[in-house]
Structure formats: structure tokens, C-alpha cells
Coordinates of C-alpha atoms and ligand atoms in Angstrom, one line a residue:
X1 CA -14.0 15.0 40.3
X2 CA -12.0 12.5 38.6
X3 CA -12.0 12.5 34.4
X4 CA -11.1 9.8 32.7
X5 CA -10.5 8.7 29.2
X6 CA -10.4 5.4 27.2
X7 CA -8.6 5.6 23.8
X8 CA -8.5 3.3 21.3
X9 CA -8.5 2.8 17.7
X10 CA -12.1 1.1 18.0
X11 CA -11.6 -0.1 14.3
X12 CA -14.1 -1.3 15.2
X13 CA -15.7 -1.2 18.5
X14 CA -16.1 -4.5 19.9
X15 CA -18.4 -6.3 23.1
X16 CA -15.1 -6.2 24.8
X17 CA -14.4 -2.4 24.8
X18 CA -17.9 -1.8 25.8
X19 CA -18.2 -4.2 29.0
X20 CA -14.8 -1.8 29.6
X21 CA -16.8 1.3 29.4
X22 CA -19.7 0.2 30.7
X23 CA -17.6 -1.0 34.5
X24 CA -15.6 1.8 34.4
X25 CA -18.0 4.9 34.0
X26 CA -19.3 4.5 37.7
X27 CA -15.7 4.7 38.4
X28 CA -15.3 8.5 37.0
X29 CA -16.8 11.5 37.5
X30 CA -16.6 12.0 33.6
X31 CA -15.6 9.4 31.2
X32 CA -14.6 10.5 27.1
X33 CA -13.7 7.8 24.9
X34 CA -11.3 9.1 22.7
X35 CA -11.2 7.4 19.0
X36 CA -7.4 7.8 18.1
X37 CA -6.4 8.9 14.1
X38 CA -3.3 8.0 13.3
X39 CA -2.0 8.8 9.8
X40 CA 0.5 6.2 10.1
X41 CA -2.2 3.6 10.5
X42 CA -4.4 2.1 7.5
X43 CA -8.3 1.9 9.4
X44 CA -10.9 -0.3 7.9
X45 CA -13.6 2.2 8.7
X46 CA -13.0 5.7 8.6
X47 CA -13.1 7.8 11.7
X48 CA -16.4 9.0 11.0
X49 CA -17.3 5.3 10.7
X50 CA -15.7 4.4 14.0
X51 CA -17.3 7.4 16.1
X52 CA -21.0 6.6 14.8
X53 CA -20.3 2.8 15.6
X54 CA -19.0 3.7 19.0
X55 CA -21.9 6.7 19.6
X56 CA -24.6 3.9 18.8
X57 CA -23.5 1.6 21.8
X58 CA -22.7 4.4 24.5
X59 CA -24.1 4.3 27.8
X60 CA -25.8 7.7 28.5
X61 CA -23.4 10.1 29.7
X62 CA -19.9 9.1 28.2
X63 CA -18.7 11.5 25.7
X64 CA -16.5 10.4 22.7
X65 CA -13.8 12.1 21.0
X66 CA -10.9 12.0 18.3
X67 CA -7.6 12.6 18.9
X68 CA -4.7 12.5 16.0
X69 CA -1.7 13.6 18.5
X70 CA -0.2 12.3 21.4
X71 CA -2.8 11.3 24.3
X72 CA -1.2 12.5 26.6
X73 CA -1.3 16.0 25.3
X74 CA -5.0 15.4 24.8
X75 CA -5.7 14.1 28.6
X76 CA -3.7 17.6 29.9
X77 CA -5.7 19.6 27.1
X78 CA -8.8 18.4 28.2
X79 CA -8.0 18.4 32.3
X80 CA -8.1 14.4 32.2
X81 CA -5.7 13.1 34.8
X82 CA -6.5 9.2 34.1
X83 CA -6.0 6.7 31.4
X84 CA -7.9 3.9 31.3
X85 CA -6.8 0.7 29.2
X86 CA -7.7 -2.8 28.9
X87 CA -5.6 -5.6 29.0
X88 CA -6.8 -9.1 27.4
X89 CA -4.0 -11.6 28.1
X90 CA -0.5 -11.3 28.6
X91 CA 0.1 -10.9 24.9
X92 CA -0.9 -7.1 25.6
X93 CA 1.2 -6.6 28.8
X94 CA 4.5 -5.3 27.0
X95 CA 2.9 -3.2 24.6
X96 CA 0.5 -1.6 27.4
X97 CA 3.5 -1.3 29.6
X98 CA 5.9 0.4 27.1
X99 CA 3.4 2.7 26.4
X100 CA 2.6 3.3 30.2
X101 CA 6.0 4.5 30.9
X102 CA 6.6 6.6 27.6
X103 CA 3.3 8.6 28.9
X104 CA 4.8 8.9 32.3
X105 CA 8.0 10.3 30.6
X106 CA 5.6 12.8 28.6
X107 CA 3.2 13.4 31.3
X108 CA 4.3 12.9 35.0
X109 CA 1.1 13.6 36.3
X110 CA -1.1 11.5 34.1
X111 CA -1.8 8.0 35.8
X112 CA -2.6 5.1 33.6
X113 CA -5.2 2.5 34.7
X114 CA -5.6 -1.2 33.5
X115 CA -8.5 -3.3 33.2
X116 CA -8.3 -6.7 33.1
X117 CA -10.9 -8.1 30.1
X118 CA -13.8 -10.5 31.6
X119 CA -12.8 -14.0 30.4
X120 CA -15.3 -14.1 27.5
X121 CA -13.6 -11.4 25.8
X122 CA -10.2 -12.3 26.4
X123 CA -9.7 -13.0 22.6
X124 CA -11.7 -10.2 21.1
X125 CA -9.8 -8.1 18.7
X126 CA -10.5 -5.7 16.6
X127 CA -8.2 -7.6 13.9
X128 CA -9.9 -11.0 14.6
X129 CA -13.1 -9.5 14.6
X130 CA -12.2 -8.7 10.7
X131 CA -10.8 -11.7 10.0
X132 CA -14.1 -13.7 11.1
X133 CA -16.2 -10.8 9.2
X134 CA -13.8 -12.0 5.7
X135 CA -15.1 -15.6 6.3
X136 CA -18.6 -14.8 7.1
X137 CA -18.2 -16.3 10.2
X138 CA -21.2 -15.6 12.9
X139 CA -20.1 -12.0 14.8
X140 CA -22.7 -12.6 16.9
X141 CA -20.8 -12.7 20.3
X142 CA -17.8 -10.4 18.9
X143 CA -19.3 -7.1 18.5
X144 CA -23.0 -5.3 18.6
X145 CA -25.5 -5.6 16.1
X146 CA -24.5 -2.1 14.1
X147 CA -21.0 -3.2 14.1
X148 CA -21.9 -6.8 12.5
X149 CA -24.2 -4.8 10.0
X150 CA -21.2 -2.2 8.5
X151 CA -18.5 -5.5 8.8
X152 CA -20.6 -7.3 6.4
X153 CA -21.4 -4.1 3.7
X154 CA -17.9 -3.1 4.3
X155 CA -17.0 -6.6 3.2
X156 CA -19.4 -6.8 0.6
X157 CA -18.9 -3.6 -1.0
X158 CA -15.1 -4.8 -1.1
X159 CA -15.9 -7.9 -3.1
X160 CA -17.8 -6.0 -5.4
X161 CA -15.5 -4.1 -6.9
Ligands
ADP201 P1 -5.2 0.4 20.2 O1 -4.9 0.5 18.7 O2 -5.0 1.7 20.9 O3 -4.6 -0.8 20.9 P2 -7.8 -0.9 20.3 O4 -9.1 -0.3 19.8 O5 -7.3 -2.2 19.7 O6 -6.8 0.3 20.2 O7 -7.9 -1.1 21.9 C1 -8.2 0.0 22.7 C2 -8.1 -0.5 24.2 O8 -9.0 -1.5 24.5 C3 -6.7 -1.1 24.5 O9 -6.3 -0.8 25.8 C4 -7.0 -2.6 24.3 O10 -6.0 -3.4 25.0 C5 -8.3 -2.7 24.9 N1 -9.1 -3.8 24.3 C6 -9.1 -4.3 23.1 N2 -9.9 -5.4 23.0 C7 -10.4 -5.6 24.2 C8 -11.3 -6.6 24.8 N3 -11.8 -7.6 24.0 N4 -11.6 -6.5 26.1 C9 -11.1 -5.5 26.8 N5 -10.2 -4.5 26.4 C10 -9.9 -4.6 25.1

């Protein structure tokens, strides 16, 4: 059985990482997506935030996670041998490829897929999705219902003080 996991920093979650998970599950025996905590990264949401967002939209049978080390310590760890990415435009190739062959230096035997985004979501970010959420701008085909609900009382609560 093949084990797989998608990690991210899902700040938030948007319709583009789910149409990821929801193709590549069939593809795995087991798929974990695996919310990364970096301390050297400033989050709008905290991790707690970002795992209930994500746990809301799951398709039955994908586990989620949190990882604040190196992934590919985590995959081993956890007896995953595949990670799963996605790649939007070519914008993302270098940083997905650098990052490909530094978890190939750490991890030989730890393969690292890539998923092309469908063509609707090819300019769905995380960071864009904030930016629109700032400028009350409709969220309607960016991210799931939950996710447009905590943007906006993030945003508001924000204003308010
Ligand atoms: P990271 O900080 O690790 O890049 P993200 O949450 O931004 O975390 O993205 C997690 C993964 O999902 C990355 O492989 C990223 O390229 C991919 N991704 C981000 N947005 C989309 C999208 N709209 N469609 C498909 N894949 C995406």
C-alpha cells in the first residue's frame, strides 16, 4: 500500500488544494494532509484555525496532520514514501523543484509527485485569497464556504481594534 502525503501551509485552505486532494486520494492507499508550522513564518490563522478549516472540507477517509520539522523526517516517521504537491503555473516550478531535490538529498527514498492545478485554479493563492478577503471582494470561487466565513471575521475583528 502506497501512503501519501500533501503538505502545505493551507493558510488558508483553498478550492484549489481541495480539487488536489480530492483527485489524488483514489491514487493512494492512505492519503494525510499535513498542515506545516513553521516558526519562521507569520500565519494569518493559527494552526488550530487552519486544521478545523481543512477538517471541514475533507473527503472521508484523508487524515490531516501538523508537522513543525522537516517533511521529510515526517514522511519516514510516519512510513509515507510519497509527496504529493501541486504546481499552478510556472511561477511555482523553481521553488517546487529546489525543494524536490533538497528532500531527495535528505531522503533518497522519498519520491515527490506533482500535480498540475485544473485551469480554474491556476491563480488561487493562499496570499491572493487574503488580499481579495481585505477588499471585500466576492470569495465565492476562491475557497469553501467556512473559509470565506473566518476570512471575513478575521478581517473584521482586525479592523476593529
Ligand atoms: P506552501 O507554503 O507549502 O507552499 P501552500 O498552502 O501555499 O503551502 O501550498 C501547498 C501546496 O499546494 C503546494 O504544493 C502548492 O503549490 C499547492 N497549491 C497552492 N495553491 C494551489 C492551487 N490553487 N491549486 C493546486 N495546488 C495549489
Amino acid at each position: 500500500m502506497i501512503k501519501a502525503i500533501y503538505p502545505g501551509s493551507f493558510d488558508p485552505i483553498t478550492l484549489g488544494h481541495i480539487d488536489i486532494i480530492r483527485r489524488i486520494q483514489p491514487l493512494f492507499g492512505e492519503l494525510e494532509v499535513v498542515v506545516a508550522n513553521s516558526q519562521r513564518k507569520h500565519y494569518m490563522f493559527s494552526l488550530a484555525e487552519r486544521e478545523q478549516l481543512i477538517r471541514d472540507n475533507l473527503p472521508a477517509g484523508v487524515k490531516i496532520s501538523m508537522c513543525d520539522g522537516l517533511i521529510t523526517d515526517y514522511a519516514e516517521k510516519i512510513g509515507a514514501q510519497v509527496i504529493v504537491r501541486g504546481l499552478r503555473a510556472i511561477s511555482d516550478f523553481e521553488y517546487e523543484f529546489a525543494m524536490f531535490n533538497m528532500n531527495k538529498k535528505l531522503k533518497e527514498k522519498i519520491e515527490t509527485m506533482i500535480v498540475f492545478t485544473r485551469p480554474e485554479y491556476s491563480f488561487v493563492a493562499s496570499h491572493m485569497v487574503k488580499e481579495v478577503a481585505h477588499h471585500d471582494g466576492d470569495l465565492s470561487n476562491l475557497v469553501p464556504p467556512n473559509v470565506a466565513q473566518a476570512l471575513r471575521k478575521h478581517i473584521q475583528s482586525k479592523k476593529g481594534t
